[in-house]
PDB file of C-alpha atoms in Angstrom:
ATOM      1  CA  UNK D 172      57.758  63.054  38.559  1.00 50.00           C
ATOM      2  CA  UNK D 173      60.554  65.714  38.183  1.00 52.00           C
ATOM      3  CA  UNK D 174      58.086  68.741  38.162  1.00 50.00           C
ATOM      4  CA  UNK D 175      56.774  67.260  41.341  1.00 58.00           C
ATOM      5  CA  UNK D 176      60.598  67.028  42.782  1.00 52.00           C
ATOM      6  CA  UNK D 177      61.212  70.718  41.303  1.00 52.00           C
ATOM      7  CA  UNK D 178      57.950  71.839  43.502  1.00 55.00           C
ATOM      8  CA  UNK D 179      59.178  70.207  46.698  1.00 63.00           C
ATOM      9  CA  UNK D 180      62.576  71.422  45.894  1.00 66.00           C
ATOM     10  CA  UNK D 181      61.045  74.988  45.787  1.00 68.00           C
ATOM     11  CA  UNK D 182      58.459  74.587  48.887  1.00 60.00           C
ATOM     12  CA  UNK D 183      61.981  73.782  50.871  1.00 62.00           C
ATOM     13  CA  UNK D 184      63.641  76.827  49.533  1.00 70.00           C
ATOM     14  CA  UNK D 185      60.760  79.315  49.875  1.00 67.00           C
ATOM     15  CA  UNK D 186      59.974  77.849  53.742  1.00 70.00           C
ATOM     16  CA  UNK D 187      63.467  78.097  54.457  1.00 66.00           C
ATOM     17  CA  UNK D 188      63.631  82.093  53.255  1.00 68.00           C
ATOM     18  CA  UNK D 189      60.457  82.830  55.134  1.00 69.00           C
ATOM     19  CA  UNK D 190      62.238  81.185  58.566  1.00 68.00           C
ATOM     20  CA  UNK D 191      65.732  83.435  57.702  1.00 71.00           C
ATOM     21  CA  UNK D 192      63.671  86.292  57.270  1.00 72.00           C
ATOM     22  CA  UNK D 193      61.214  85.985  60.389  1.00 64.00           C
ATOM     23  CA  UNK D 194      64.851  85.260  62.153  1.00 66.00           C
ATOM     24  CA  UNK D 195      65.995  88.606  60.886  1.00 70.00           C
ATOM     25  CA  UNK D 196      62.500  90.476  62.062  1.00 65.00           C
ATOM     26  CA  UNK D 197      62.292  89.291  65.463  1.00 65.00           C
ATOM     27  CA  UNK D 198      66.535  89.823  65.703  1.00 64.00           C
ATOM     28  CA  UNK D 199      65.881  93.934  64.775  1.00 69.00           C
ATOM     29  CA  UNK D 200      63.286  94.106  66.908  1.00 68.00           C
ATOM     30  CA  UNK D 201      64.075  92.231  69.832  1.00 62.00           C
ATOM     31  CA  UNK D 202      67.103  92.651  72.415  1.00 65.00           C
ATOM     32  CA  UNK D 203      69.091  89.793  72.284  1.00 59.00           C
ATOM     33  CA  UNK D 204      69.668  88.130  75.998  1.00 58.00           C
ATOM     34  CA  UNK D 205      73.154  88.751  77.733  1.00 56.00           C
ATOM     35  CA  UNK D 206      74.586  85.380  79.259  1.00 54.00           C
ATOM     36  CA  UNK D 207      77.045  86.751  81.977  1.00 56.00           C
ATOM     37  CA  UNK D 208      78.836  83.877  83.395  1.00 62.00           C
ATOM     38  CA  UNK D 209      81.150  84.651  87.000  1.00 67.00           C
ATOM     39  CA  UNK D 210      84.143  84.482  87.178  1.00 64.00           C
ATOM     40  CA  UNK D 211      83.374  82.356  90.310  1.00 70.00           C
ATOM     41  CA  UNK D 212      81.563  80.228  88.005  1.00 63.00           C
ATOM     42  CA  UNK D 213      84.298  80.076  85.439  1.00 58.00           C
ATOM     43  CA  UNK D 214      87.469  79.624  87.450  1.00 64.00           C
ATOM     44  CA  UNK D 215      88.894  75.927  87.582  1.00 64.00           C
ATOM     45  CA  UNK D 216      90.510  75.246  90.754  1.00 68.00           C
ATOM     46  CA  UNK D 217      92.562  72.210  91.462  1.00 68.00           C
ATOM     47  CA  UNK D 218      91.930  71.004  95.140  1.00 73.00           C
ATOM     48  CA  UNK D 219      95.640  70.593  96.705  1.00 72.00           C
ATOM     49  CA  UNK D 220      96.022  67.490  97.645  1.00 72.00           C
ATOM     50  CA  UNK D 221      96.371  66.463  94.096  1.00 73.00           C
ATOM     51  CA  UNK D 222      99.663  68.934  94.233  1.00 69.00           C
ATOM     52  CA  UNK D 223     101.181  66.501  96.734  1.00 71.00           C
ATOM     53  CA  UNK D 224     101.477  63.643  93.999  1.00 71.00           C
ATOM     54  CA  UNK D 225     101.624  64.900  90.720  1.00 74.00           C
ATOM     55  CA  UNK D 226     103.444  68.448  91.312  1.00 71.00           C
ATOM     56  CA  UNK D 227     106.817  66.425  90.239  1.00 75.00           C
ATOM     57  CA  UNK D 228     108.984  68.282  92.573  1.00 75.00           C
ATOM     58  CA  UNK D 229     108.100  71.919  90.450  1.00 84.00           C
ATOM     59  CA  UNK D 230     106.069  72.989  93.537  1.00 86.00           C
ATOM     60  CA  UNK D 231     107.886  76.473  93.406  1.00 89.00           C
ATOM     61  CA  UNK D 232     107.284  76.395  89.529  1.00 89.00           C
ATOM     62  CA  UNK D 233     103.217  75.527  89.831  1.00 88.00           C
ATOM     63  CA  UNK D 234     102.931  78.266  92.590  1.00 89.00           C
ATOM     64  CA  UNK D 235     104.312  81.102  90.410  1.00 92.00           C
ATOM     65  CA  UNK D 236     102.417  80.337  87.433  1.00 90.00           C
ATOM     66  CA  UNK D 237      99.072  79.664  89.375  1.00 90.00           C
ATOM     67  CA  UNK D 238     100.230  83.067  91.427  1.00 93.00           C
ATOM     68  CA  UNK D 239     100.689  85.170  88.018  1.00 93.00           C
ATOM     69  CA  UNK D 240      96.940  83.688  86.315  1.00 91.00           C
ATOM     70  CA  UNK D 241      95.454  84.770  89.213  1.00 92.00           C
ATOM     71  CA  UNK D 242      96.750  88.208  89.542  1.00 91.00           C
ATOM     72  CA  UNK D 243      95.765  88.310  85.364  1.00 92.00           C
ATOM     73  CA  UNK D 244      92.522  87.260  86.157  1.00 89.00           C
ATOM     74  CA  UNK D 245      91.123  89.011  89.286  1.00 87.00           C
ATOM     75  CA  UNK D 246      88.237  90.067  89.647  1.00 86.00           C
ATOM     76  CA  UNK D 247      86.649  92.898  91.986  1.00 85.00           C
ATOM     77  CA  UNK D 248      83.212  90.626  92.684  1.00 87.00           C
ATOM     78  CA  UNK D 249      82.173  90.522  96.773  1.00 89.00           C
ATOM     79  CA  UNK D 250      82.206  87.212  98.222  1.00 86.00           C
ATOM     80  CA  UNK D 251      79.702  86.950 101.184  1.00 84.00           C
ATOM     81  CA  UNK D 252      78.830  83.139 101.686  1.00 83.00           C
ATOM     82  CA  UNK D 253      81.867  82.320 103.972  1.00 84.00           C
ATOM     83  CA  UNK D 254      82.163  78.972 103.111  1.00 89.00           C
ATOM     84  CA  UNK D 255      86.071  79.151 102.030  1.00 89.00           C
ATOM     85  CA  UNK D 256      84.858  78.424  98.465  1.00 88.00           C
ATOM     86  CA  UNK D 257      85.778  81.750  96.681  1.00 92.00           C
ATOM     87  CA  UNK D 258      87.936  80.907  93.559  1.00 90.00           C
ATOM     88  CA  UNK D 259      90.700  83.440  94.312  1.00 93.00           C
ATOM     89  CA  UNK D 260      90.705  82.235  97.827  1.00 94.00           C
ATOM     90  CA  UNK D 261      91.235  78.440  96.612  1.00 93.00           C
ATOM     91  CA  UNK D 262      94.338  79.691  94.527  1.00 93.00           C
ATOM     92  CA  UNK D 263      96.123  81.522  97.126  1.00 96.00           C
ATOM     93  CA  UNK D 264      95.553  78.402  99.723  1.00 94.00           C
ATOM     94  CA  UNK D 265      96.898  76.179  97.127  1.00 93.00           C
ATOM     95  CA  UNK D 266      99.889  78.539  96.491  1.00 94.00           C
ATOM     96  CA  UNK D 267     100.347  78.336 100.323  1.00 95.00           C
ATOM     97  CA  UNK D 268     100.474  74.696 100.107  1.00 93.00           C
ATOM     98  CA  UNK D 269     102.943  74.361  97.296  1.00 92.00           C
ATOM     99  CA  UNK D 270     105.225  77.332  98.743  1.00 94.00           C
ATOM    100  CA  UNK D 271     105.090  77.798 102.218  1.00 95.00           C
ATOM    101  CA  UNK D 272     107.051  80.873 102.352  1.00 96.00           C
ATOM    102  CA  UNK D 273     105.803  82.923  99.598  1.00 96.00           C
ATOM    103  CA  UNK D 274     105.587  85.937 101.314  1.00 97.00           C
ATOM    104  CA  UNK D 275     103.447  88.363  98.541  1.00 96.00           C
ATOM    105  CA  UNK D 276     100.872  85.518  98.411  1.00 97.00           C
ATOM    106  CA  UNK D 277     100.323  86.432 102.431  1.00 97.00           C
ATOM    107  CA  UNK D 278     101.015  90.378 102.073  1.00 96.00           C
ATOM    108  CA  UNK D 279      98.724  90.753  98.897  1.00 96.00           C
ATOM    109  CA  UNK D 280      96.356  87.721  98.835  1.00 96.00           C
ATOM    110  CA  UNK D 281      95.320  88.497 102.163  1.00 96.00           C
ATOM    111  CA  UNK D 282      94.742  91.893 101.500  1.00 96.00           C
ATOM    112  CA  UNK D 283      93.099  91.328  98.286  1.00 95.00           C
ATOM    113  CA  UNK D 284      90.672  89.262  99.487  1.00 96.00           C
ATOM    114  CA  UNK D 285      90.141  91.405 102.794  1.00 95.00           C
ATOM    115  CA  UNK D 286      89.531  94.818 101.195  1.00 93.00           C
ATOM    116  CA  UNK D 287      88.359  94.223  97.289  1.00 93.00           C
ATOM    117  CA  UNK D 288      86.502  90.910  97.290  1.00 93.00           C
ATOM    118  CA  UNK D 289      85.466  91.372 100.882  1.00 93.00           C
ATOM    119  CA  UNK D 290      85.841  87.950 101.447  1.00 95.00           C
ATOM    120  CA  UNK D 291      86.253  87.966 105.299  1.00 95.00           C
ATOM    121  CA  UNK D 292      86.600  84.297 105.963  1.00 95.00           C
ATOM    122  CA  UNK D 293      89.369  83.915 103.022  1.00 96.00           C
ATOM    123  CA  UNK D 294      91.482  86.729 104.279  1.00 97.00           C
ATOM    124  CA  UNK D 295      91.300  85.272 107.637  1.00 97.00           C
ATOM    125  CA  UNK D 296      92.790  82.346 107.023  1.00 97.00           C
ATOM    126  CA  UNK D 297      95.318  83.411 104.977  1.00 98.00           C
ATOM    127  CA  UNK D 298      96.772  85.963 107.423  1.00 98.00           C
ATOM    128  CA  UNK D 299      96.912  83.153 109.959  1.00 97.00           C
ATOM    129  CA  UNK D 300      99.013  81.116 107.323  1.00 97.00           C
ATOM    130  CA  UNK D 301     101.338  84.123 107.054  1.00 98.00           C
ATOM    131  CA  UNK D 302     101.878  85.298 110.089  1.00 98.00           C
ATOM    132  CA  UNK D 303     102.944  81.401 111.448  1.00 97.00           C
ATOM    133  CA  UNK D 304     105.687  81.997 108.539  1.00 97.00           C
ATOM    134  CA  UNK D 305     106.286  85.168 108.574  1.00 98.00           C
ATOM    135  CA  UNK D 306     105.880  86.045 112.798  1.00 97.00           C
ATOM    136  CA  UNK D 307     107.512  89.327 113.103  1.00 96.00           C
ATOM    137  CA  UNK D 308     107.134  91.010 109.666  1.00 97.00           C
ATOM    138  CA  UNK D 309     105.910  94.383 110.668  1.00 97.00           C
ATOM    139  CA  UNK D 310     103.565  94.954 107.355  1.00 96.00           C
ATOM    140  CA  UNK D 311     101.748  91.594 107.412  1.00 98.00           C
ATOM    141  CA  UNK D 312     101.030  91.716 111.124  1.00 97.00           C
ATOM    142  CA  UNK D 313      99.851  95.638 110.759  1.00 97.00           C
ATOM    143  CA  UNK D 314      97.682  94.484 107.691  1.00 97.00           C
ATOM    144  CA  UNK D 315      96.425  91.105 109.622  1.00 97.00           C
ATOM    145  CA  UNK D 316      95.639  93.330 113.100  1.00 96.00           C
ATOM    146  CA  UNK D 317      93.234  95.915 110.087  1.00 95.00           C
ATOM    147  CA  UNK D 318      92.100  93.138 108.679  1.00 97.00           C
ATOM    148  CA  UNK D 319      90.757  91.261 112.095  1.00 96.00           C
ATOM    149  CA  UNK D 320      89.637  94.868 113.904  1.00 95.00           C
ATOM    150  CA  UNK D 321      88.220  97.274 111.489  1.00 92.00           C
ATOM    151  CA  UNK D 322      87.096  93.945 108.959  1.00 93.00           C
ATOM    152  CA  UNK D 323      86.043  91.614 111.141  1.00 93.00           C
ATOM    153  CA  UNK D 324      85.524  92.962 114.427  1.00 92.00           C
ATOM    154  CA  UNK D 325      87.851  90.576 116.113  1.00 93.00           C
ATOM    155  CA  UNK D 326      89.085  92.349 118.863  1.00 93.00           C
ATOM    156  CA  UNK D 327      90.518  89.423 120.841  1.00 93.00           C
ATOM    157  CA  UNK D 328      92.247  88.069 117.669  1.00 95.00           C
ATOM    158  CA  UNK D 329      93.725  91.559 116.811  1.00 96.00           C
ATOM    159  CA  UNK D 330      94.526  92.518 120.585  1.00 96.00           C
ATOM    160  CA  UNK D 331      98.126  89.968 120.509  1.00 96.00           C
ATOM    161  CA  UNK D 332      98.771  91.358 117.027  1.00 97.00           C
ATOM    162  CA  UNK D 333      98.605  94.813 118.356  1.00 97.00           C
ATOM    163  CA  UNK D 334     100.668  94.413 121.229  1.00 96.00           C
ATOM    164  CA  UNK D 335     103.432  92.990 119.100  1.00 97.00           C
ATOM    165  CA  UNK D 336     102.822  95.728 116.514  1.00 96.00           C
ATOM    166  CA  UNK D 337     104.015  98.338 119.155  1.00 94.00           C
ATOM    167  CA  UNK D 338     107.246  97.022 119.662  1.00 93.00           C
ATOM    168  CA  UNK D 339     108.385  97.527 116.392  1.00 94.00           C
ATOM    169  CA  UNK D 340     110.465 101.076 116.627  1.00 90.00           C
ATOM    170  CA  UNK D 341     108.190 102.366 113.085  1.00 89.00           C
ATOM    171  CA  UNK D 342     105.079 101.742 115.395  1.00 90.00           C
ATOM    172  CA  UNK D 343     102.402 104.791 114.724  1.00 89.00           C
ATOM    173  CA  UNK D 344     100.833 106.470 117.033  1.00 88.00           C
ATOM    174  CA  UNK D 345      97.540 105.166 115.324  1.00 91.00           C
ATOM    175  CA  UNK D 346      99.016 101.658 116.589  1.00 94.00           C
ATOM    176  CA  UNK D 347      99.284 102.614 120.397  1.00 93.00           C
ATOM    177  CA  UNK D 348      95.692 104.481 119.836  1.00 93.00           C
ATOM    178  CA  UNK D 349      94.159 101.238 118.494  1.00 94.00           C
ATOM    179  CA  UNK D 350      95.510  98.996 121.366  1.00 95.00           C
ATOM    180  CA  UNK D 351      94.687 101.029 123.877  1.00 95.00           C
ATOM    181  CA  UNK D 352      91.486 101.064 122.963  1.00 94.00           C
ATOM    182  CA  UNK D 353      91.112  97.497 122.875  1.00 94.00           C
ATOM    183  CA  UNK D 354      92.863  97.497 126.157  1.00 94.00           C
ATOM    184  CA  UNK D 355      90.152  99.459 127.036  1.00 93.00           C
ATOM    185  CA  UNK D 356      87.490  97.365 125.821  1.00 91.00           C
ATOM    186  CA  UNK D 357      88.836  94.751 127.853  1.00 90.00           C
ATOM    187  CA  UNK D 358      88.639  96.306 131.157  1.00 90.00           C
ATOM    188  CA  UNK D 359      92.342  96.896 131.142  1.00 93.00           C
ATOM    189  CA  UNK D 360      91.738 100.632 131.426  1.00 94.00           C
ATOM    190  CA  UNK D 361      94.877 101.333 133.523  1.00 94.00           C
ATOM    191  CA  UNK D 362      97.179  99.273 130.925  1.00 95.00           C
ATOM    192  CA  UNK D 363      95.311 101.906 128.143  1.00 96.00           C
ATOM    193  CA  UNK D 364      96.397 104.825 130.277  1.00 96.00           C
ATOM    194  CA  UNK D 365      99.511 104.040 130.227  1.00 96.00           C
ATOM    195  CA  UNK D 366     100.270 103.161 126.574  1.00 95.00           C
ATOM    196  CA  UNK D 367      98.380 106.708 125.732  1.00 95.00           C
ATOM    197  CA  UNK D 368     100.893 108.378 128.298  1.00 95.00           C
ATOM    198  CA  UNK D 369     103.689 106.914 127.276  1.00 93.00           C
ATOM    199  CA  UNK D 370     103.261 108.058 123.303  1.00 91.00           C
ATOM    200  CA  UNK D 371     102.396 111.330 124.905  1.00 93.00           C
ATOM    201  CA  UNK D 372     105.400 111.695 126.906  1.00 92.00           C
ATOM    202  CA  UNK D 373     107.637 111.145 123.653  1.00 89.00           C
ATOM    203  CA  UNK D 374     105.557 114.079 122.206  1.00 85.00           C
ATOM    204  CA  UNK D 375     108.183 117.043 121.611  1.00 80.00           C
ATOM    205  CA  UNK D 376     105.129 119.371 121.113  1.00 87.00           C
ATOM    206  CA  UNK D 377     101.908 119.020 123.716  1.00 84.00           C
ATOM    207  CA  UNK D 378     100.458 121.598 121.739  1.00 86.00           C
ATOM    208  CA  UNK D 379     100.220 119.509 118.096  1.00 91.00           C
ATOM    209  CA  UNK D 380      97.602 118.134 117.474  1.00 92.00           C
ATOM    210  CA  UNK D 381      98.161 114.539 117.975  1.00 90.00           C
ATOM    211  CA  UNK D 382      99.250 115.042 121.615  1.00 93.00           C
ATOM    212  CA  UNK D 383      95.848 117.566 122.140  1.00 93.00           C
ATOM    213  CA  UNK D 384      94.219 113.737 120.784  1.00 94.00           C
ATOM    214  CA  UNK D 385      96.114 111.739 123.210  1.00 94.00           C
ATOM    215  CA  UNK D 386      95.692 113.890 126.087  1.00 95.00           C
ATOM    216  CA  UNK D 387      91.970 113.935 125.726  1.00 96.00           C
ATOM    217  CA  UNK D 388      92.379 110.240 124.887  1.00 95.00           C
ATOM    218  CA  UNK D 389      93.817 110.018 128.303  1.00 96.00           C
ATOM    219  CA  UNK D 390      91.504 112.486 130.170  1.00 96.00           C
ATOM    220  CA  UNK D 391      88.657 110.055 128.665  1.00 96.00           C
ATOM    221  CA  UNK D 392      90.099 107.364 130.599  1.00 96.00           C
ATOM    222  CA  UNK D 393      91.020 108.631 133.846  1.00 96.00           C
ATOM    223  CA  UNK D 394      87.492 110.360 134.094  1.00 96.00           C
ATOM    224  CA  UNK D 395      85.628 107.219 133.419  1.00 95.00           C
ATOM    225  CA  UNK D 396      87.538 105.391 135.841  1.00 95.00           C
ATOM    226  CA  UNK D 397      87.457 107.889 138.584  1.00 96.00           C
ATOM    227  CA  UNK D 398      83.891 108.656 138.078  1.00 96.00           C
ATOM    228  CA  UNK D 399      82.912 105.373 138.438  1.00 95.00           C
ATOM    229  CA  UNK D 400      84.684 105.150 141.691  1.00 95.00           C
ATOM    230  CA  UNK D 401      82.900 108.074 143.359  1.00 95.00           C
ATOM    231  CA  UNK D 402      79.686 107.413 142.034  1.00 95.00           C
ATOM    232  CA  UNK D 403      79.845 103.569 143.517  1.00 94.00           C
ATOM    233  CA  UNK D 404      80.993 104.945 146.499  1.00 92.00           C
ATOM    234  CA  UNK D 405      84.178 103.614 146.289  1.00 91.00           C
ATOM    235  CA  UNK D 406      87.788 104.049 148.953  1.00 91.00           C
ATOM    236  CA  UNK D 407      90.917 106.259 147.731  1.00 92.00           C
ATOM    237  CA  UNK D 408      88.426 107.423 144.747  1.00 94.00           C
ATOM    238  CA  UNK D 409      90.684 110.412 142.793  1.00 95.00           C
ATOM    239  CA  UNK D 410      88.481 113.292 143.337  1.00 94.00           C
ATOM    240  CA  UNK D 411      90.071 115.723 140.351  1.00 95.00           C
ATOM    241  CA  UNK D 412      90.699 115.026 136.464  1.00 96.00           C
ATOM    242  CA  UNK D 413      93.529 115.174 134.423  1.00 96.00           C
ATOM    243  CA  UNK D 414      93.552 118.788 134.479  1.00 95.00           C
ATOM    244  CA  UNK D 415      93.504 119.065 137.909  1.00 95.00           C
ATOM    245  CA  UNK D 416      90.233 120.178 138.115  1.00 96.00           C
ATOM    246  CA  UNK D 417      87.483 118.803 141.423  1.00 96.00           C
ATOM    247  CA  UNK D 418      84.587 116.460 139.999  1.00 96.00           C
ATOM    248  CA  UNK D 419      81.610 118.310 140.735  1.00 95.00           C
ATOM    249  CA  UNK D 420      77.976 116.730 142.044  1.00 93.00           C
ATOM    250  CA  UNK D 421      75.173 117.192 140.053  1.00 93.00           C
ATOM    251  CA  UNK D 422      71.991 115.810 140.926  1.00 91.00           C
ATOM    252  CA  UNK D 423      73.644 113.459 143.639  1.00 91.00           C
ATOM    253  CA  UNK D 424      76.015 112.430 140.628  1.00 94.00           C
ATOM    254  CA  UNK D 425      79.371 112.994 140.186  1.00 95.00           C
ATOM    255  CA  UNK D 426      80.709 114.445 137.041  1.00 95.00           C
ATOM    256  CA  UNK D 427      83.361 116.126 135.214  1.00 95.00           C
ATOM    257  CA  UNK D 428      83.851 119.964 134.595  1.00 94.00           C
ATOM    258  CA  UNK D 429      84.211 119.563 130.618  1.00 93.00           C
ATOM    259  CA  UNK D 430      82.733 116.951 128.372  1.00 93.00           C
ATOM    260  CA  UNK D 431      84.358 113.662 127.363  1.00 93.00           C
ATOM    261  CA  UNK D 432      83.469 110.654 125.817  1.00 92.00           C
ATOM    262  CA  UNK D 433      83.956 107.018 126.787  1.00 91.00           C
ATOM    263  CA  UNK D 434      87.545 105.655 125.761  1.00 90.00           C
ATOM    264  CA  UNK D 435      86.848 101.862 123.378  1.00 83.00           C
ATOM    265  CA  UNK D 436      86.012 100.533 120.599  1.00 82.00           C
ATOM    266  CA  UNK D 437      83.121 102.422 119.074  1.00 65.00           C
ATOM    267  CA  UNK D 438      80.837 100.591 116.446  1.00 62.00           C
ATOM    268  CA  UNK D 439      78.880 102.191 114.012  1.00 50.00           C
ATOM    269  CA  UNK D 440      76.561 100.634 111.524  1.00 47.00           C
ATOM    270  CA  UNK D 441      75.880 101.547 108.441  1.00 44.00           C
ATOM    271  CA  UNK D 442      73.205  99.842 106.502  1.00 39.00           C
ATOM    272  CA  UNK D 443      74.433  97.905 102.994  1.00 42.00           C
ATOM    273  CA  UNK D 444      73.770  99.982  99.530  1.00 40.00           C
ATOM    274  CA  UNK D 445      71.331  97.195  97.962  1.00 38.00           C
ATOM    275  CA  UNK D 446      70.456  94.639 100.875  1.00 36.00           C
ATOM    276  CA  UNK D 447      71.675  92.270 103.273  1.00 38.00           C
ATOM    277  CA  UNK D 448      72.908  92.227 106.515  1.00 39.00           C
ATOM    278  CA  UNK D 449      74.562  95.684 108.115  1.00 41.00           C
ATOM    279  CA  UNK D 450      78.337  96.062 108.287  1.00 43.00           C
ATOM    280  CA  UNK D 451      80.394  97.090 111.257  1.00 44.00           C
ATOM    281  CA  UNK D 452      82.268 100.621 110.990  1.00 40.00           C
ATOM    282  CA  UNK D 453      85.046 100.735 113.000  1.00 44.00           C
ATOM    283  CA  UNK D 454      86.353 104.237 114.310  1.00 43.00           C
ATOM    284  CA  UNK D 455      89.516 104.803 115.991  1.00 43.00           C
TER     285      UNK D 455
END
């Protein structure tokens, strides 16, 4: 009876070597799996209407420590399914809804998840947030008008930003450029002139090479529009460019003595590096 235990004993023992040791074969000679989980996937979000009973008046207090774990914890993964569900989009709204007027959650979250996560959908509704708190702060609207022209290809959304964006005294030339071009691209071609001529007239030097820009800028315009004019047969047509220079006819066409090139918003596209759908490119 006991050598029969001691043999069962030692069938368990040997059986259980043979397993460690075909464990420790197939682990050499095999590469192990890698389980990558998201940070998407891993991120616990609180949805914010639990905020509005439990926060125990330490609103301010919740924001700033949600506000610092996300910074710690960013990530630089593209979000493309536009459904407002991206984690680090869910933080910054619920930020927004515990502290209204924390301004770097607007400046940085919007531009965070603009740029790096590429999170269109996010950013957009966090700039809108912003900008109803923060109206006339020069770097959020200037960030918000990028973010809705060159990003999203929102030109009716960034048009008002623009216009208020050239008010500001620090307004670029870059500014003026990009609303008159969406002027432009509105049919407000006269309006575009004049914001071009205006920034040129403030030019010191009309030889640098930013007035050279808006001058042909200008030239582009007034030659489109006059063309037009004479070629539809139009009344009190302008018969000579910017330059002074007579349209000539060509072919029973009217056109101008030097090249130019439409004045709006030109679109590129440039396929995506792996796959999916093309993204707009933007040129001023």
């Amino acid at each position: 009876m006991r050598l029969s235990k001691y043999f069962s004993t030692s069938v368990y023992i040997l059986i259980a070597g043979l397993a460690l040791s075909g464990a420790r074969v197939i682990s050499r000679n095999h590469e192990k799996p890698l389980l990558f989980i998201t940070k998407q996937q891993s991120s616990l979000n609180v949805q914010t209407n639990f905020w509005q009973f439990f926060s125990l008046g330490q609103k301010r207090l919740i924001s700033s420590v949600i506000w610092i774990s996300t910074i710690l914890e960013s990530d630089h993964e593209h979000y493309k399914a536009h459904d407002l569900n991206s984690w680090m989009f869910l933080r910054f709204n619920t930020i927004s809804f515990l502290e209204p007027k924390f301004y770097e959650n607007y400046a940085f979250g919007g531009m965070y998840l603009s740029i790096i996560k590429d999170d269109l959908s996010g950013a957009s509704v966090i700039y809108n947030k912003g900008l109803a708190q923060y109206p006339d702060d020069f770097s959020l609207l200037r960030d918000a008008g990028f973010h809705y022209y060159f990003e999203v290809g929102d030109f009716e959304k960034s048009l008002p930003i623009y216009k208020k964006l050239t008010k500001f005294k620090n307004s670029s030339q870059v500014i003026t450029s990009t609303l008159a071009r969406l002027e432009a691209n509105q049919g407000n071609k006269e309006d575009a002139f004049n914001l071009l001529k205006s920034r040129y007239d403030e030019a010191s030097n009309k030889n640098s090479i930013v007035a050279k820009k808006i001058f042909l800028q200008m030239y582009s315009i007034k030659a489109e529009t006059d063309l037009d004019c004479l070629n539809a047969q139009g009344k009190n047509c302008s018969k000579s460019d910017l330059n002074g220079n007579l349209y000539i006819l060509v072919e029973g066409k009217f056109c101008a003595v030097r090249d130019w090139k439409p004045f709006h918003v030109r679109i590129k596209k440039k396929p995506a590096e792996n796959s999916g759908p093309d993204k707009k490119i933007i040129k001023l």
